[in-house]
Tab-separated table of C-alpha atoms in Angstrom:
chain	number	residue	atom	x	y	z
A	1109	MET	CA	-5.548	-9.884	-11.113
A	1110	ASP	CA	-7.465	-6.735	-12.981
A	1111	ALA	CA	-9.441	-4.178	-12.414
A	1112	GLU	CA	-12.500	-5.822	-13.852
A	1113	SER	CA	-11.885	-8.959	-11.956
A	1114	ALA	CA	-11.289	-7.105	-8.754
A	1115	LEU	CA	-14.573	-5.247	-9.543
A	1116	THR	CA	-16.514	-8.124	-9.613
A	1117	ALA	CA	-15.079	-10.425	-6.608
A	1118	LEU	CA	-15.009	-7.171	-4.275
A	1119	SER	CA	-18.863	-5.897	-5.232
A	1120	ALA	CA	-20.281	-9.603	-4.891
A	1121	HIS	CA	-18.477	-9.581	-1.470
A	1122	LEU	CA	-19.514	-6.027	-0.369
A	1123	GLU	CA	-22.832	-6.876	-2.020
A	1124	ARG	CA	-22.500	-3.306	-3.261
A	1125	ASP	CA	-20.986	-2.086	-6.441
A	1126	LEU	CA	-17.205	-0.386	-5.595
A	1127	VAL	CA	-16.803	3.000	-7.865
A	1128	PRO	CA	-13.983	4.013	-10.392
A	1129	GLU	CA	-12.235	7.106	-9.471
A	1130	GLN	CA	-10.218	8.660	-11.840
A	1131	VAL	CA	-7.202	10.899	-12.253
A	1132	THR	CA	-6.011	13.329	-15.183
A	1133	LEU	CA	-1.995	12.963	-15.711
A	1134	SER	CA	-0.588	16.451	-17.180
A	1135	ILE	CA	3.084	16.568	-17.961
A	1136	GLN	CA	4.361	19.467	-19.999
A	1137	SER	CA	8.661	19.194	-20.965
A	1138	PRO	CA	11.150	21.636	-20.730
A	1139	GLU	CA	10.217	22.417	-24.372
A	1140	GLY	CA	6.747	22.982	-24.474
A	1141	ARG	CA	5.630	19.135	-25.680
A	1142	GLN	CA	2.645	18.314	-23.100
A	1143	PHE	CA	0.876	14.937	-22.280
A	1144	GLN	CA	-2.091	14.276	-20.936
A	1145	TYR	CA	-3.897	11.293	-20.054
A	1146	VAL	CA	-7.179	10.062	-17.974
A	1147	TYR	CA	-7.318	6.647	-16.017
A	1148	THR	CA	-8.958	4.987	-13.177
A	1149	GLN	CA	-6.121	4.956	-10.019
A	1150	ARG	CA	-8.412	2.854	-7.876
A	1151	LEU	CA	-11.904	1.435	-7.180
A	1152	THR	CA	-13.794	2.874	-3.832
A	1153	THR	CA	-16.340	2.622	-1.685
A	1154	PRO	CA	-18.218	5.650	-1.863
A	1155	TRP	CA	-20.760	5.179	0.605
A	1156	VAL	CA	-18.266	4.962	3.518
A	1157	ASP	CA	-18.144	8.783	3.856
A	1158	PRO	CA	-16.783	10.700	7.090
A	1159	PHE	CA	-20.183	10.937	8.595
A	1160	VAL	CA	-20.200	7.090	8.213
A	1161	ARG	CA	-16.244	6.682	10.289
A	1162	MET	CA	-17.433	8.805	12.879
A	1163	GLY	CA	-20.557	7.174	13.542
A	1164	SER	CA	-21.196	4.377	15.910
A	1165	GLU	CA	-22.468	1.821	13.458
A	1166	ASP	CA	-20.352	-1.372	11.939
A	1167	TYR	CA	-18.713	-0.892	8.660
A	1168	GLU	CA	-16.233	-2.149	5.935
A	1169	GLU	CA	-14.620	-0.447	3.387
A	1170	ILE	CA	-12.346	-1.516	0.777
A	1171	THR	CA	-10.274	0.371	-1.614
A	1172	VAL	CA	-7.925	-0.954	-4.331
A	1173	ASP	CA	-4.989	0.700	-6.050
A	1174	LEU	CA	-4.697	0.184	-9.940
A	1175	ALA	CA	-2.058	0.232	-12.406
A	1176	THR	CA	-2.089	2.696	-15.353
A	1177	GLY	CA	-2.780	1.875	-19.108
A	1178	VAL	CA	0.921	0.504	-19.494
A	1179	LEU	CA	-0.225	-2.668	-17.314
A	1180	ASP	CA	-3.850	-2.924	-18.082
A	1181	GLY	CA	-5.034	-1.548	-14.515
A	1182	ARG	CA	-3.913	-4.482	-12.579
A	1183	VAL	CA	-4.416	-4.379	-8.984
A	1184	LEU	CA	-1.258	-2.822	-7.240
A	1185	ALA	CA	-2.688	-2.521	-3.882
A	1186	VAL	CA	-5.747	-3.956	-1.735
A	1187	HIS	CA	-6.639	-1.916	1.467
A	1188	ARG	CA	-9.460	-2.684	3.716
A	1189	THR	CA	-10.887	-1.332	6.952
A	1190	ILE	CA	-13.239	-3.196	9.663
A	1191	ALA	CA	-14.842	-0.815	11.804
A	1192	MET	CA	-16.647	-2.339	15.159
A	1193	PHE	CA	-18.461	-1.610	17.939
A	1194	GLY	CA	-20.580	-3.041	21.319
A	1195	THR	CA	-18.973	-5.756	23.471
A	1196	ASP	CA	-18.325	-8.733	20.744
A	1197	ARG	CA	-15.057	-7.251	19.478
A	1198	PRO	CA	-11.932	-9.353	18.806
A	1199	SER	CA	-8.947	-8.279	20.621
A	1200	ALA	CA	-5.801	-7.767	18.643
A	1201	GLU	CA	-4.431	-11.357	20.281
A	1202	ALA	CA	-7.168	-12.608	18.565
A	1203	VAL	CA	-6.894	-10.817	14.824
A	1204	PHE	CA	-3.316	-11.868	14.819
A	1205	ALA	CA	-3.556	-15.386	16.315
A	1206	ARG	CA	-5.999	-16.047	13.278
A	1207	LEU	CA	-3.953	-14.572	10.879
A	1208	ILE	CA	-0.904	-16.641	12.227
A	1209	GLU	CA	-2.991	-19.782	11.897
A	1210	SER	CA	-3.609	-19.177	7.942
A	1211	TYR	CA	-0.316	-17.621	7.357
A	1212	GLY	CA	2.316	-18.558	9.789
A	1213	GLN	CA	4.401	-16.475	11.642
A	1214	PRO	CA	4.944	-12.922	10.659
A	1215	SER	CA	8.150	-10.846	10.178
A	1216	ALA	CA	6.859	-8.502	13.259
A	1217	MET	CA	4.525	-7.857	15.315
A	1218	VAL	CA	3.576	-5.248	18.472
A	1219	THR	CA	0.615	-5.570	20.519
A	1220	GLY	CA	-0.141	-3.047	23.071
A	1221	SER	CA	-3.483	-1.364	24.718
A	1222	TYR	CA	-4.185	1.234	21.816
A	1223	ASP	CA	-2.661	0.276	18.758
A	1224	SER	CA	-0.946	-3.096	17.581
A	1225	GLU	CA	0.445	-4.095	14.395
A	1226	LEU	CA	1.598	-7.673	12.668
A	1227	ILE	CA	3.195	-7.222	9.067
A	1228	TYR	CA	4.586	-9.960	6.861
A	1229	ALA	CA	7.476	-8.589	4.481
A	1230	TYR	CA	8.926	-9.994	1.417
A	1231	GLY	CA	11.795	-8.791	0.426
A	1232	THR	CA	13.883	-9.150	-2.711
A	1233	ASP	CA	14.902	-12.213	-1.706
A	1234	GLY	CA	11.781	-13.773	-0.316
A	1235	PHE	CA	9.558	-14.040	2.870
A	1236	ILE	CA	11.777	-12.075	5.743
A	1237	PRO	CA	11.022	-14.171	8.959
A	1238	ASP	CA	12.034	-11.791	11.997
A	1239	LEU	CA	12.663	-8.302	11.331
A	1240	PRO	CA	13.934	-7.290	14.824
A	1241	ALA	CA	16.390	-10.186	14.508
A	1242	LEU	CA	17.445	-8.817	11.318
A	1243	GLU	CA	17.698	-4.986	12.770
A	1244	ALA	CA	19.732	-6.737	15.547
A	1245	SER	CA	22.424	-8.630	13.250
A	1246	MET	CA	22.662	-5.507	10.847
A	1247	HIS	CA	22.997	-3.246	13.595
A	1248	PRO	CA	24.388	-4.906	16.746
A	1249	VAL	CA	24.143	-2.481	20.064
A	1250	VAL	CA	27.507	-1.113	20.853
A	1251	THR	CA	27.551	0.199	24.835
A	1252	GLY	CA	27.840	3.049	25.360
A	1253	GLN	CA	26.802	4.054	21.308
A	1254	PRO	CA	23.438	5.895	21.528
A	1255	MET	CA	20.890	4.113	19.311
A	1256	THR	CA	19.906	5.755	16.258
A	1257	ALA	CA	16.972	5.023	14.308
A	1258	SER	CA	14.548	6.788	12.335
A	1259	ILE	CA	11.323	4.564	12.304
A	1260	SER	CA	9.503	3.489	15.729
A	1261	ARG	CA	7.130	1.217	15.780
A	1262	TYR	CA	4.972	1.357	19.512
A	1263	ALA	CA	8.751	0.965	20.440
A	1264	VAL	CA	10.670	-1.173	18.346
A	1265	PHE	CA	12.971	0.442	16.509
A	1266	PHE	CA	13.988	0.180	12.734
A	1267	HIS	CA	17.594	1.738	10.925
A	1268	ASP	CA	15.951	2.960	7.382
A	1269	ASP	CA	18.168	0.400	5.292
A	1270	VAL	CA	16.195	-2.950	7.057
A	1271	PRO	CA	14.844	-4.320	4.395
A	1272	CYS	CA	11.282	-3.126	3.528
A	1273	ILE	CA	11.156	-1.207	6.504
A	1274	ASN	CA	11.000	2.110	4.256
A	1275	ALA	CA	8.519	0.739	1.997
A	1276	ILE	CA	6.121	-0.198	4.603
A	1277	GLY	CA	3.275	2.515	4.435
A	1278	ARG	CA	4.505	3.904	1.042
A	1279	ASP	CA	1.523	4.686	-1.582
A	1280	ALA	CA	1.045	2.441	-5.331
A	1281	PHE	CA	-0.258	5.594	-6.524
A	1282	TYR	CA	1.895	6.662	-9.831
A	1283	GLU	CA	3.439	9.969	-9.686
A	1284	PHE	CA	5.498	11.072	-12.454
A	1285	ARG	CA	8.450	12.916	-11.410
A	1286	MET	CA	12.208	12.931	-13.413
A	1287	PRO	CA	14.771	12.427	-12.112
A	1288	ARG	CA	13.453	10.125	-9.898
A	1289	PRO	CA	14.746	10.333	-6.630
A	1290	GLU	CA	16.231	7.114	-4.723
A	1291	ASP	CA	13.385	4.447	-4.654
A	1292	PRO	CA	12.563	3.559	-0.609
A	1293	THR	CA	10.299	0.528	-1.996
A	1294	ALA	CA	13.725	-1.088	-3.659
A	1295	SER	CA	14.617	-3.802	-0.529
A	1296	CYS	CA	10.393	-5.102	-0.917
A	1297	ASP	CA	8.701	-6.868	-3.083
A	1298	ALA	CA	5.314	-7.259	-1.163
A	1299	ALA	CA	4.079	-6.586	2.725
A	1300	LEU	CA	0.766	-7.478	4.419
A	1301	ARG	CA	0.450	-4.757	6.903
A	1302	VAL	CA	-1.939	-5.364	9.865
A	1303	ARG	CA	-3.149	-2.804	12.512
A	1304	VAL	CA	-5.624	-3.082	15.401
A	1305	GLN	CA	-6.983	0.075	16.992
A	1306	VAL	CA	-8.727	0.039	19.915
A	1307	SER	CA	-10.453	3.387	20.959
A	1308	GLY	CA	-13.593	2.995	23.619
A	1309	PRO	CA	-16.477	1.108	22.498
A	1310	LYS	CA	-14.457	0.908	18.564
A	1311	THR	CA	-12.138	-1.533	17.733
A	1312	THR	CA	-11.011	-0.731	13.800
A	1313	ILE	CA	-8.875	-3.694	12.021
A	1314	HIS	CA	-6.929	-1.849	8.688
A	1315	PHE	CA	-5.211	-4.586	6.385
A	1316	ASP	CA	-2.843	-2.824	3.522
A	1317	LEU	CA	-1.585	-5.788	0.814
A	1318	MET	CA	1.087	-4.279	-1.080
A	1319	ASP	CA	2.511	-5.702	-4.140
A	1320	TYR	CA	5.590	-2.986	-4.510
A	1321	ARG	CA	7.334	-5.032	-7.326
A	1322	LEU	CA	4.445	-4.611	-9.422
A	1323	ILE	CA	4.249	-0.789	-8.195
A	1324	ARG	CA	8.031	-0.353	-9.221
A	1325	ALA	CA	7.138	-2.490	-12.832
A	1326	ASN	CA	4.196	-0.053	-13.244
A	1327	ARG	CA	5.884	3.286	-12.384
A	1328	ALA	CA	9.331	2.127	-14.525
A	1329	ALA	CA	7.043	1.606	-17.770
A	1330	THR	CA	4.919	4.258	-17.675
A	1331	ASP	CA	7.533	6.685	-17.053
A	1332	GLN	CA	9.177	4.912	-20.033
A	1333	GLN	CA	5.925	5.340	-22.201
A	1334	ILE	CA	5.411	9.180	-20.951
A	1335	LEU	CA	8.946	10.168	-21.960
A	1336	GLU	CA	8.841	8.947	-25.495
A	1337	ALA	CA	5.324	10.574	-25.866
A	1338	LEU	CA	7.340	13.766	-24.765
A	1339	ASP	CA	10.083	13.682	-27.017
A	1340	GLU	CA	9.720	14.407	-30.691
A	1341	GLU	CA	12.434	13.207	-32.237
A	1342	GLN	CA	11.866	9.821	-30.899
A	1343	ALA	CA	9.150	7.541	-32.129
A	1344	PRO	CA	7.079	5.847	-29.860
A	1345	SER	CA	6.722	1.986	-29.841
A	1346	ARG	CA	3.892	0.059	-27.837
A	1347	ILE	CA	2.448	3.262	-26.867
A	1348	LYS	CA	-0.688	1.808	-24.387
A	1349	LEU	CA	-1.392	5.647	-22.990
């Protein structure tokens, strides 16, 4: 979906207009050649400010992360937050049951009294049906050997090389870096992450839908065009930035 289609659909859902947020990419080569590009990085709900988030009224917030002009501003990720107050609030178990009814069993799910999380993860080979089982098969526990893991989700441990673990939680925004470091999203194509947080009279549900394959494609194509634009000796082809 492109930005215009997303803006139309989500503005109709919210009955208020999302607002484009523009950023400027400014890059200078070692030889002094400069590149500057202004584009819409995301769509936001500006009426949900810090005062609304700290208040005691229900609200819904949506932000949409967009690609650069190379991919014509296509949607890379959608983030949705629903905050509810009072006694008529769904539990994490009820929220997750509805998701499982609609989408099937998740890749991982952990419930707690305060913070609960459910993940549907898609690696480069397709849907990952059971992340904890995959972790156990990749890193079997050896008696007497200490457990080492860099990522912990509410007492569930995963090693870095388990598919999608390093990708989940990463931003979709484009950032120019050259040379690029190892890609933490390389093993993951997409993920839906749902978190339910309960704090006193407030329940907050966070949805994060990320298309990592499209994020990588946007980064690679944008890198190429920026490098071509900074190279005086090479005539850029199909420049869209």
